[in-house]
Tab-separated table of C-alpha atoms (C1' of nucleotides) in Angstrom:
chain	number	residue	atom	x	y	z
A	1	MET	CA	79.773	90.374	129.433
A	2	PRO	CA	79.887	87.171	127.400
A	3	LYS	CA	77.367	88.481	124.897
A	4	ALA	CA	79.717	91.198	123.700
A	5	ARG	CA	82.454	88.582	123.268
A	6	ALA	CA	80.213	86.409	121.137
A	7	TRP	CA	79.362	89.357	118.936
A	8	LYS	CA	83.005	90.298	118.499
A	9	ASP	CA	84.034	86.722	117.801
A	10	ALA	CA	81.415	86.423	115.095
A	11	LEU	CA	82.354	89.785	113.640
A	12	TYR	CA	86.067	89.198	113.388
A	13	HIS	CA	85.428	85.698	112.167
A	14	GLU	CA	83.622	87.241	109.203
A	15	PHE	CA	86.450	89.689	108.575
A	16	ALA	CA	88.921	86.831	108.731
A	17	ARG	CA	87.044	85.079	105.942
A	18	VAL	CA	88.311	87.806	103.655
A	19	GLY	CA	91.728	87.647	105.311
A	20	LYS	CA	92.007	83.900	104.781
A	21	ALA	CA	91.180	84.299	101.111
A	22	LEU	CA	94.088	86.728	100.844
A	23	ALA	CA	96.521	84.442	102.664
A	24	SER	CA	97.880	82.577	99.647
A	25	PRO	CA	100.287	83.864	96.982
A	26	ARG	CA	98.362	82.007	94.309
A	27	ARG	CA	95.068	83.599	95.255
A	28	LEU	CA	96.573	87.071	95.384
A	29	GLU	CA	97.958	86.576	91.912
A	30	LEU	CA	94.589	85.319	90.700
A	31	LEU	CA	92.870	88.404	92.073
A	32	ASP	CA	95.511	90.590	90.471
A	33	LEU	CA	94.891	88.969	87.095
A	34	LEU	CA	91.139	89.203	87.504
A	35	SER	CA	91.490	92.897	88.274
A	36	GLN	CA	92.463	93.264	84.605
A	37	GLY	CA	89.197	91.764	83.459
A	38	PRO	CA	87.133	88.553	83.439
A	39	LYS	CA	89.007	85.369	82.563
A	40	SER	CA	88.444	81.646	82.164
A	41	VAL	CA	89.912	79.034	84.484
A	42	GLU	CA	92.118	77.752	81.719
A	43	SER	CA	93.667	81.095	80.881
A	44	LEU	CA	94.269	81.810	84.556
A	45	ALA	CA	95.961	78.435	84.953
A	46	HIS	CA	98.158	79.184	81.978
A	47	GLU	CA	99.228	82.558	83.374
A	48	LEU	CA	99.957	81.076	86.791
A	49	GLU	CA	101.755	78.079	85.314
A	50	ALA	CA	99.694	75.886	87.588
A	51	THR	CA	97.346	72.972	86.980
A	52	VAL	CA	93.754	73.713	86.093
A	53	ALA	CA	92.545	71.690	89.084
A	54	ASN	CA	94.650	73.723	91.455
A	55	VAL	CA	93.434	77.033	90.039
A	56	SER	CA	89.867	75.768	90.117
A	57	GLN	CA	90.185	75.014	93.822
A	58	HIS	CA	91.685	78.404	94.624
A	59	LEU	CA	88.875	80.048	92.686
A	60	ARG	CA	86.388	78.065	94.713
A	61	ILE	CA	87.909	79.422	97.914
A	62	LEU	CA	87.762	82.951	96.545
A	63	ALA	CA	84.161	82.381	95.517
A	64	GLN	CA	83.275	81.099	98.988
A	65	ALA	CA	84.664	84.303	100.440
A	66	GLN	CA	82.525	86.040	97.811
A	67	LEU	CA	85.491	87.876	96.340
A	68	VAL	CA	84.852	86.497	92.842
A	69	GLN	CA	81.812	85.486	90.822
A	70	SER	CA	81.591	82.939	88.047
A	71	GLN	CA	79.424	82.757	85.010
A	72	ARG	CA	79.221	80.159	82.294
A	73	SER	CA	79.945	81.260	78.730
A	74	GLY	CA	79.905	78.513	76.107
A	75	THR	CA	82.125	75.715	77.322
A	76	PHE	CA	84.133	78.074	79.526
A	77	VAL	CA	83.451	79.370	83.005
A	78	ILE	CA	84.361	83.029	83.287
A	79	TYR	CA	85.427	84.435	86.632
A	80	ARG	CA	85.332	88.107	87.600
A	81	LEU	CA	85.876	90.183	90.742
A	82	ALA	CA	82.698	90.514	92.777
A	83	HIS	CA	83.217	94.190	93.545
A	84	PRO	CA	85.499	97.003	92.328
A	85	HIS	CA	86.478	97.757	95.944
A	86	ILE	CA	88.511	94.558	95.893
A	87	VAL	CA	91.008	96.163	93.529
A	88	ALA	CA	91.555	98.897	96.088
A	89	LEU	CA	92.051	96.286	98.788
A	90	LEU	CA	94.658	94.525	96.659
A	91	HIS	CA	96.562	97.715	96.051
A	92	GLN	CA	96.398	98.522	99.748
A	93	ILE	CA	97.953	95.185	100.632
A	94	GLN	CA	100.652	95.684	98.050
A	95	ALA	CA	101.335	99.186	99.296
A	96	VAL	CA	101.588	98.091	102.923
A	97	SER	CA	103.728	95.135	101.949
A	98	GLU	CA	106.040	97.276	99.882
A	99	GLY	CA	106.188	99.844	102.666
A	100	LEU	CA	107.174	97.265	105.249
A	101	HIS	CA	109.383	94.909	103.282
A	102	ALA	CA	112.158	96.858	101.684
A	103	GLU	CA	113.252	93.839	99.641
A	104	ILE	CA	110.209	94.201	97.388
A	105	ARG	CA	111.263	97.709	96.445
A	106	GLU	CA	114.764	96.451	95.806
A	107	TRP	CA	113.545	93.585	93.611
A	108	ARG	CA	111.381	95.916	91.664
A	109	GLN	CA	114.251	98.304	91.178
A	110	ALA	CA	116.517	95.460	90.102
A	111	CYS	CA	113.994	94.003	87.667
A	112	LEU	CA	112.703	97.211	86.219
A	113	SER	CA	115.293	99.905	86.242
A	114	ASP	CA	118.647	98.507	85.247
A	115	ARG	CA	117.459	97.383	81.824
A	116	ASP	CA	115.616	100.604	81.327
A	117	ALA	CA	117.511	103.331	79.553
A	118	LEU	CA	114.843	106.019	79.880
A	119	PRO	CA	113.049	106.863	83.121
A	120	PRO	CA	109.367	105.874	83.369
A	121	VAL	CA	106.653	108.353	82.480
A	122	THR	CA	104.978	109.820	85.538
A	123	THR	CA	101.236	110.100	85.864
A	124	GLN	CA	101.217	113.879	85.387
A	125	GLU	CA	103.442	113.641	82.329
A	126	LEU	CA	101.189	111.048	80.774
A	127	GLN	CA	98.084	113.109	81.455
A	128	GLN	CA	99.670	116.006	79.594
A	129	LEU	CA	100.686	113.742	76.714
A	130	ILE	CA	97.199	112.279	76.433
A	131	ALA	CA	95.670	115.735	76.518
A	132	SER	CA	97.985	116.910	73.744
A	133	GLY	CA	97.211	113.775	71.712
A	134	ASP	CA	100.751	113.730	70.372
A	135	VAL	CA	101.793	110.282	71.586
A	136	TYR	CA	101.580	106.620	70.643
A	137	LEU	CA	100.114	105.242	73.864
A	138	ILE	CA	100.257	101.465	73.511
A	139	ASP	CA	98.524	98.924	75.723
A	140	VAL	CA	100.761	95.842	75.568
A	141	ARG	CA	98.465	93.548	77.537
A	142	PRO	CA	96.559	90.738	75.816
A	143	ALA	CA	93.760	92.010	73.612
A	144	ALA	CA	91.042	90.681	75.936
A	145	GLU	CA	92.282	92.850	78.766
A	146	TYR	CA	92.358	95.897	76.520
A	147	ALA	CA	88.767	95.086	75.610
A	148	ALA	CA	87.795	94.999	79.289
A	149	GLY	CA	89.041	98.542	79.800
A	150	HIS	CA	91.951	100.753	78.808
A	151	LEU	CA	93.315	104.265	79.086
A	152	PRO	CA	91.754	106.938	76.876
A	153	GLY	CA	93.370	107.080	73.453
A	154	ALA	CA	95.395	103.903	73.898
A	155	LEU	CA	96.090	101.470	71.063
A	156	SER	CA	95.968	97.726	71.695
A	157	VAL	CA	99.375	96.281	70.796
A	158	PRO	CA	99.828	92.947	72.605
A	159	LEU	CA	103.426	92.209	73.488
A	160	PRO	CA	104.048	89.611	70.742
A	161	GLU	CA	102.969	92.130	68.096
A	162	VAL	CA	105.035	95.055	69.255
A	163	ALA	CA	107.811	94.314	66.793
A	164	CYS	CA	105.403	94.480	63.817
A	165	HIS	CA	103.477	97.652	64.486
A	166	PHE	CA	106.017	100.340	65.198
A	167	GLN	CA	107.437	100.352	61.681
A	168	HIS	CA	104.502	102.229	60.216
A	169	TRP	CA	104.615	104.909	62.839
A	170	ASP	CA	105.780	108.472	62.665
A	171	ASP	CA	109.286	108.579	64.134
A	172	SER	CA	108.836	111.953	65.718
A	173	ARG	CA	105.938	111.053	68.023
A	174	PRO	CA	106.947	109.582	71.377
A	175	ILE	CA	105.966	106.008	72.227
A	176	VAL	CA	104.692	105.166	75.704
A	177	ALA	CA	103.855	101.604	76.778
A	178	TYR	CA	101.781	100.574	79.747
A	179	CYS	CA	100.678	97.220	81.170
A	180	ARG	CA	98.916	95.667	84.145
A	181	GLY	CA	100.565	97.555	86.894
A	182	ARG	CA	103.500	98.213	89.074
A	183	TYR	CA	104.584	94.581	89.171
A	184	CYS	CA	103.985	93.639	85.542
A	185	LEU	CA	106.957	93.295	83.228
A	186	TYR	CA	105.130	93.596	79.909
A	187	ALA	CA	105.710	97.306	79.354
A	188	GLN	CA	109.320	96.825	80.361
A	189	ASP	CA	109.662	94.032	77.800
A	190	ALA	CA	107.985	96.123	75.106
A	191	VAL	CA	110.423	98.968	75.652
A	192	GLU	CA	113.280	96.495	75.465
A	193	ILE	CA	111.986	94.997	72.202
A	194	LEU	CA	111.640	98.441	70.664
A	195	ARG	CA	115.104	99.417	71.827
A	196	GLN	CA	116.552	96.353	70.083
A	197	HIS	CA	114.946	97.669	66.889
A	198	GLY	CA	116.567	101.014	67.455
A	199	VAL	CA	113.367	102.750	68.525
A	200	LYS	CA	113.226	104.854	71.661
A	201	SER	CA	110.243	104.482	73.947
A	202	ARG	CA	109.303	104.677	77.587
A	203	ARG	CA	106.995	102.849	79.949
A	204	THR	CA	104.554	104.310	82.446
A	205	GLU	CA	105.150	104.364	86.144
A	206	VAL	CA	101.840	102.743	87.045
A	207	GLY	CA	99.359	100.405	85.403
A	208	VAL	CA	95.850	100.812	84.099
A	209	TRP	CA	93.903	100.336	87.297
A	210	GLU	CA	96.137	102.574	89.359
A	211	TRP	CA	95.121	105.408	87.088
A	212	PRO	CA	93.955	108.317	89.258
A	213	GLY	CA	90.853	109.211	87.288
A	214	GLY	CA	89.240	105.937	88.318
A	215	ALA	CA	88.101	103.249	85.917
A	216	PRO	CA	89.421	103.546	82.368
A	217	VAL	CA	87.071	104.046	79.450
A	218	GLU	CA	85.699	101.147	77.447
B	1	MET	CA	110.403	82.261	80.762
B	2	PRO	CA	111.051	80.645	84.146
B	3	LYS	CA	112.774	83.750	85.460
B	4	ALA	CA	109.606	85.793	85.311
B	5	ARG	CA	107.769	83.040	87.179
B	6	ALA	CA	110.366	83.020	89.924
B	7	TRP	CA	110.074	86.770	90.275
B	8	LYS	CA	106.297	86.616	90.476
B	9	ASP	CA	106.364	83.755	92.955
B	10	ALA	CA	108.681	85.673	95.218
B	11	LEU	CA	106.623	88.830	94.882
B	12	TYR	CA	103.254	87.316	95.683
B	13	HIS	CA	104.858	85.291	98.436
B	14	GLU	CA	105.806	88.561	100.072
B	15	PHE	CA	102.310	89.975	99.637
B	16	ALA	CA	100.882	86.794	101.116
B	17	ARG	CA	102.959	87.336	104.248
B	18	VAL	CA	100.712	90.288	104.958
B	19	GLY	CA	97.663	88.289	103.894
B	20	LYS	CA	98.514	85.414	106.212
B	21	ALA	CA	98.861	87.797	109.111
B	22	LEU	CA	95.323	89.002	108.404
B	23	ALA	CA	93.897	85.498	108.179
B	24	SER	CA	92.979	85.046	111.839
B	25	PRO	CA	90.087	86.673	113.734
B	26	ARG	CA	92.271	87.074	116.789
B	27	ARG	CA	94.957	88.925	114.877
B	28	LEU	CA	92.455	91.195	113.176
B	29	GLU	CA	91.022	92.089	116.549
B	30	LEU	CA	94.513	92.708	117.908
B	31	LEU	CA	95.262	95.070	115.042
B	32	ASP	CA	91.965	96.826	115.583
B	33	LEU	CA	92.776	97.372	119.244
B	34	LEU	CA	96.285	98.513	118.439
B	35	SER	CA	94.856	101.024	115.997
B	36	GLN	CA	93.526	102.841	119.070
B	37	GLY	CA	96.998	103.222	120.503
B	38	PRO	CA	99.947	101.267	121.910
B	39	LYS	CA	99.097	98.532	124.414
B	40	SER	CA	100.788	95.900	126.547
B	41	VAL	CA	100.414	92.157	125.964
B	42	GLU	CA	98.517	91.825	129.203
B	43	SER	CA	95.920	94.463	128.405
B	44	LEU	CA	95.424	93.019	124.924
B	45	ALA	CA	94.924	89.555	126.408
B	46	HIS	CA	92.365	90.984	128.803
B	47	GLU	CA	90.410	92.690	126.033
B	48	LEU	CA	90.455	89.575	123.869
B	49	GLU	CA	89.584	87.306	126.798
B	50	ALA	CA	92.426	85.063	125.720
B	51	THR	CA	95.500	83.731	127.472
B	52	VAL	CA	98.614	85.860	127.547
B	53	ALA	CA	100.617	83.125	125.854
B	54	ASN	CA	98.177	82.926	122.995
B	55	VAL	CA	98.170	86.682	122.456
B	56	SER	CA	101.939	86.758	122.675
B	57	GLN	CA	102.198	84.225	119.865
B	58	HIS	CA	99.774	86.075	117.660
B	59	LEU	CA	101.753	89.236	118.261
B	60	ARG	CA	104.905	87.401	117.275
B	61	ILE	CA	103.266	86.427	113.978
B	62	LEU	CA	102.185	90.018	113.397
B	63	ALA	CA	105.684	91.186	114.244
B	64	GLN	CA	107.212	88.698	111.786
B	65	ALA	CA	104.986	90.154	109.091
B	66	GLN	CA	106.260	93.524	110.321
B	67	LEU	CA	102.764	94.821	110.943
B	68	VAL	CA	103.503	95.635	114.596
B	69	GLN	CA	106.520	96.798	116.543
B	70	SER	CA	107.304	96.204	120.197
B	71	GLN	CA	109.134	98.267	122.713
B	72	ARG	CA	109.851	97.589	126.357
B	73	SER	CA	108.557	100.003	128.948
B	74	GLY	CA	109.178	99.092	132.580
B	75	THR	CA	108.062	95.538	133.141
B	76	PHE	CA	105.676	95.693	130.191
B	77	VAL	CA	106.235	95.247	126.478
B	78	ILE	CA	104.249	97.774	124.505
B	79	TYR	CA	103.099	96.895	121.012
B	80	ARG	CA	102.113	99.404	118.366
B	81	LEU	CA	101.219	99.343	114.680
B	82	ALA	CA	104.277	99.576	112.471
B	83	HIS	CA	102.707	102.042	110.061
B	84	PRO	CA	99.578	104.217	109.935
B	85	HIS	CA	98.716	102.737	106.518
B	86	ILE	CA	97.773	99.540	108.311
B	87	VAL	CA	94.709	101.235	109.784
B	88	ALA	CA	93.546	102.016	106.256
B	89	LEU	CA	94.130	98.388	105.263
B	90	LEU	CA	92.029	97.212	108.205
B	91	HIS	CA	89.181	99.523	107.315
B	92	GLN	CA	89.388	98.384	103.700
B	93	ILE	CA	89.032	94.760	104.742
B	94	GLN	CA	86.103	95.616	106.958
B	95	ALA	CA	84.465	97.620	104.187
B	96	VAL	CA	84.886	94.846	101.617
B	97	SER	CA	83.704	92.271	104.124
B	98	GLU	CA	80.663	94.329	105.042
B	99	GLY	CA	79.963	94.981	101.379
B	100	LEU	CA	80.055	91.294	100.503
B	101	HIS	CA	78.541	89.689	103.569
B	102	ALA	CA	75.181	91.220	104.257
B	103	GLU	CA	74.923	89.458	107.602
B	104	ILE	CA	77.519	91.788	109.096
B	105	ARG	CA	75.364	94.778	108.281
B	106	GLU	CA	72.385	92.996	109.789
B	107	TRP	CA	74.258	92.138	112.982
B	108	ARG	CA	75.433	95.670	113.317
B	109	GLN	CA	71.926	96.978	112.818
B	110	ALA	CA	70.590	94.486	115.355
B	111	CYS	CA	73.241	95.293	117.960
B	112	LEU	CA	73.331	99.008	117.535
B	113	SER	CA	70.041	100.386	116.434
B	114	ASP	CA	67.234	98.676	118.282
B	115	ARG	CA	68.385	99.842	121.699
B	116	ASP	CA	69.060	103.298	120.364
B	117	ALA	CA	66.267	105.797	120.728
B	118	LEU	CA	67.991	108.633	118.882
B	119	PRO	CA	69.692	108.245	115.515
B	120	PRO	CA	73.493	108.465	115.434
B	121	VAL	CA	75.244	111.752	114.716
B	122	THR	CA	76.599	111.936	111.197
B	123	THR	CA	80.081	113.137	110.428
B	124	GLN	CA	78.894	116.448	108.960
B	125	GLU	CA	76.612	117.101	111.927
B	126	LEU	CA	79.439	116.469	114.347
B	127	GLN	CA	81.785	118.758	112.452
B	128	GLN	CA	79.240	121.537	112.767
B	129	LEU	CA	78.754	120.823	116.473
B	130	ILE	CA	82.506	120.840	117.120
B	131	ALA	CA	82.869	124.085	115.194
B	132	SER	CA	80.097	125.704	117.211
B	133	GLY	CA	81.669	124.438	120.452
B	134	ASP	CA	78.220	123.967	121.957
B	135	VAL	CA	78.407	120.243	122.717
B	136	TYR	CA	79.677	117.804	125.315
B	137	LEU	CA	81.737	115.543	123.076
B	138	ILE	CA	82.753	112.610	125.266
B	139	ASP	CA	85.367	109.987	124.470
B	140	VAL	CA	84.187	106.884	126.344
B	141	ARG	CA	87.225	104.729	125.563
B	142	PRO	CA	89.779	103.900	128.279
B	143	ALA	CA	91.848	106.883	129.310
B	144	ALA	CA	95.020	105.485	127.718
B	145	GLU	CA	93.401	105.444	124.295
B	146	TYR	CA	92.208	109.018	124.744
B	147	ALA	CA	95.779	109.914	125.597
B	148	ALA	CA	97.014	108.309	122.366
B	149	GLY	CA	94.773	110.550	120.285
B	150	HIS	CA	91.252	111.937	120.299
B	151	LEU	CA	88.887	114.218	118.445
B	152	PRO	CA	89.351	117.965	118.872
B	153	GLY	CA	87.516	119.305	121.895
B	154	ALA	CA	86.632	115.894	123.289
B	155	LEU	CA	86.508	115.116	127.017
B	156	SER	CA	87.828	111.805	128.314
B	157	VAL	CA	84.979	110.043	130.129
B	158	PRO	CA	85.725	106.296	130.254
B	159	LEU	CA	82.625	104.156	130.181
B	160	PRO	CA	82.627	103.243	133.910
B	161	GLU	CA	82.645	106.934	134.852
B	162	VAL	CA	79.888	108.082	132.561
B	163	ALA	CA	77.288	107.866	135.336
B	164	CYS	CA	79.282	110.218	137.584
B	165	HIS	CA	80.179	113.051	135.262
B	166	PHE	CA	77.006	114.076	133.547
B	167	GLN	CA	75.381	115.394	136.706
B	168	HIS	CA	77.471	118.553	136.766
B	169	TRP	CA	76.741	119.375	133.185
B	170	ASP	CA	74.514	121.979	131.670
B	171	ASP	CA	71.278	120.269	130.673
B	172	SER	CA	70.777	122.363	127.588
B	173	ARG	CA	73.977	121.356	125.789
B	174	PRO	CA	73.737	118.191	123.717
B	175	ILE	CA	75.849	115.176	124.658
B	176	VAL	CA	77.577	113.145	121.946
B	177	ALA	CA	79.552	109.980	122.725
B	178	TYR	CA	82.086	108.299	120.475
B	179	CYS	CA	84.279	105.215	120.818
B	180	ARG	CA	86.665	103.018	118.850
B	181	GLY	CA	84.723	102.681	115.689
B	182	ARG	CA	81.928	101.227	113.738
B	183	TYR	CA	82.039	97.896	115.550
B	184	CYS	CA	82.620	99.128	119.107
B	185	LEU	CA	79.718	99.074	121.545
B	186	TYR	CA	81.102	101.545	124.107
B	187	ALA	CA	79.339	104.647	122.798
B	188	GLN	CA	76.155	102.648	122.508
B	189	ASP	CA	76.514	101.555	126.142
B	190	ALA	CA	77.219	105.100	127.259
B	191	VAL	CA	74.076	106.388	125.595
B	192	GLU	CA	72.126	103.607	127.257
B	193	ILE	CA	73.559	104.435	130.708
B	194	LEU	CA	72.689	108.085	130.285
B	195	ARG	CA	69.204	107.220	129.117
B	196	GLN	CA	68.667	105.168	132.273
B	197	HIS	CA	69.517	108.324	134.245
B	198	GLY	CA	66.980	110.249	132.240
B	199	VAL	CA	69.558	112.111	130.163
B	200	LYS	CA	69.283	112.299	126.403
B	201	SER	CA	72.413	111.758	124.338
B	202	ARG	CA	73.507	110.375	121.015
B	203	ARG	CA	76.447	108.438	119.664
B	204	THR	CA	78.485	109.144	116.560
B	205	GLU	CA	78.187	107.143	113.387
B	206	VAL	CA	81.905	106.391	113.097
B	207	GLY	CA	84.859	106.085	115.447
B	208	VAL	CA	87.939	108.148	116.063
B	209	TRP	CA	90.179	106.778	113.377
B	210	GLU	CA	87.551	106.883	110.690
B	211	TRP	CA	87.440	110.623	111.170
B	212	PRO	CA	87.805	112.238	107.735
B	213	GLY	CA	90.318	114.904	108.745
B	214	GLY	CA	92.915	112.201	109.326
B	215	ALA	CA	94.667	111.602	112.602
B	216	PRO	CA	93.058	113.216	115.646
B	217	VAL	CA	94.878	115.796	117.718
B	218	GLU	CA	96.954	114.873	120.753
C	1	DC	C1'	122.200	90.206	144.333
C	2	DA	C1'	117.597	88.152	144.956
C	3	DA	C1'	112.672	87.963	144.297
C	4	DG	C1'	108.838	88.752	141.624
C	5	DT	C1'	106.420	89.334	137.469
C	6	DA	C1'	105.474	90.172	132.467
C	7	DT	C1'	106.557	88.004	128.516
C	8	DT	C1'	108.328	84.614	125.447
C	9	DC	C1'	109.729	79.973	124.118
C	10	DT	C1'	108.948	74.989	123.457
C	11	DC	C1'	106.463	71.171	122.672
C	12	DT	C1'	102.295	68.616	121.753
C	13	DT	C1'	97.778	67.678	119.918
C	14	DG	C1'	94.168	68.303	116.827
C	15	DA	C1'	92.516	70.715	112.958
C	16	DT	C1'	93.032	72.930	108.707
C	17	DT	C1'	95.258	73.677	104.266
C	18	DA	C1'	97.838	72.917	99.777
C	19	DC	C1'	98.858	70.231	95.998
C	20	DT	C1'	98.623	66.121	92.940
C	21	DT	C1'	96.332	62.519	90.545
C	22	DG	C1'	92.513	60.337	88.479
C	23	DA	C1'	87.702	60.148	87.775
C	24	DA	C1'	83.194	62.480	87.119
C	25	DT	C1'	80.150	66.170	85.459
C	26	DA	C1'	78.112	69.343	82.419
C	27	DG	C1'	77.490	71.978	78.592
C	28	DG	C1'	78.061	72.699	73.441
C	29	DG	C1'	78.592	71.256	68.745
C	30	DA	C1'	78.152	67.610	65.179
D	1	DT	C1'	71.861	61.446	70.186
D	2	DC	C1'	76.884	61.110	71.096
D	3	DC	C1'	81.310	62.853	71.661
D	4	DC	C1'	84.455	66.437	73.094
D	5	DT	C1'	86.315	69.580	76.179
D	6	DA	C1'	86.432	72.815	80.156
D	7	DT	C1'	85.764	72.441	84.640
D	8	DT	C1'	84.884	70.409	89.024
D	9	DC	C1'	84.933	66.761	92.454
D	10	DA	C1'	87.195	63.261	95.457
D	11	DA	C1'	90.877	60.960	97.822
D	12	DG	C1'	95.347	60.823	99.720
D	13	DT	C1'	99.530	62.850	101.480
D	14	DA	C1'	102.503	66.298	103.154
D	15	DA	C1'	102.746	70.425	105.294
D	16	DT	C1'	101.267	74.204	107.975
D	17	DC	C1'	98.737	76.327	111.611
D	18	DA	C1'	95.980	77.211	116.151
D	19	DA	C1'	95.802	76.797	120.841
D	20	DG	C1'	97.127	75.331	125.494
D	21	DA	C1'	100.334	74.131	129.282
D	22	DG	C1'	104.492	74.480	131.479
D	23	DA	C1'	109.243	75.911	131.558
D	24	DA	C1'	112.462	79.439	130.655
D	25	DT	C1'	113.824	84.180	129.993
D	26	DA	C1'	114.341	89.055	130.831
D	27	DC	C1'	113.612	92.843	133.076
D	28	DT	C1'	112.440	95.685	137.175
D	29	DT	C1'	112.311	96.607	141.890
D	30	DG	C1'	113.716	96.100	146.506
DNA sequence: CAAGTATTCTCTTGATTACTTGAATAGGGA
DNA sequence: TCCCTATTCAAGTAATCAAGAGAATACTTG
């Protein structure tokens, strides 16, 4: 039945177009950054510490696979994910990868836990804290990412400004920092900065877009 | 901060190992077949209409990414998925791909619907039918895949045997055929065979492993 | 132990991909 | 209109990957 073979070949060829787009570390990191909100080529290149030309080419490949869309805004070109499902796909890959390759778990432990005095805040805990309202919930990502979506009740305190803000705060309320996700070090760094100023704080277990209630509020 | 870059590079490199494994149509089809149950290299090569050597190499790549595991059984080597999460990852890729590339939907419509007199059975409908017990629910996949897991109450009627079995059945009970999934033509073929014998039947909308209740019973 | 077979390994060829560098394009602001 | 800047294009090189053919391996069965 050669007809059935042709149909299957075409079908899996299409699926592999998505697979090929996910086959490069650079492109996975680009998608991860774009999951935090729309960004320009230049800012993506800066975050990746890669050349603009290189990032531009990777974005072209992602656009050909229709995983991202671009849109001109002034002199910049702004890229965004083409569909919210892609965030779920990313997390699925990361989950499978972490499930299969124990070294990732170990790295994460090594990077995140040994510097961390206090254990991270679990999702349930944070939900209770938000409901009670008695918490400084700080979003330590860049302000643009906060603007693209954040947890309910969160304050935007980008990492470089953490050291300035806390001084005017009530000492008795707990401080909880969150960032891009499981593999982002920003919240970890914020907690460390605060600790060096003698202020206790904790980070969340997961990032914004892993929040169970779905998309965060604007 | 070059240390953070090194950590990120290593991390996304690991994620990309999974991505690279998913970047080939052949490997995606292999994973899809393995999601139906463990199989030998030879039977996989036969289904893919590829050489054994070629399939063996693709399996090696999948094994290096730790997506599949092998185990010797007699003179055969049996491969299986390393983790049930991988099925979810596959379906996620297919969903994103189908969401982005409209042509896949069109192909599927063209292949599946025009030959089909009766509309497919929805998941809710089938659940009601199974609960009532008043249905011939036939699993038209190869017997080995039925053995590896099937829907509750299903009969194993491999495609080549469909023409023999139906004759002893009660005409008044409805017949519903299911197969590997959304992109498998077996159930479609079974319905067509039955129609040529003057018997009405329908196929399900989804396959075994897309069943909402999770893994099927043994 | 020997024969037979399923599977894997090795090597080669051709094709695809990644990254860099330098030039070109295309808007926006003066 | 002209310049300025963000982005893209193009060319070249190094590296990686896909697929096939044939040899080698590993295991079972007699």
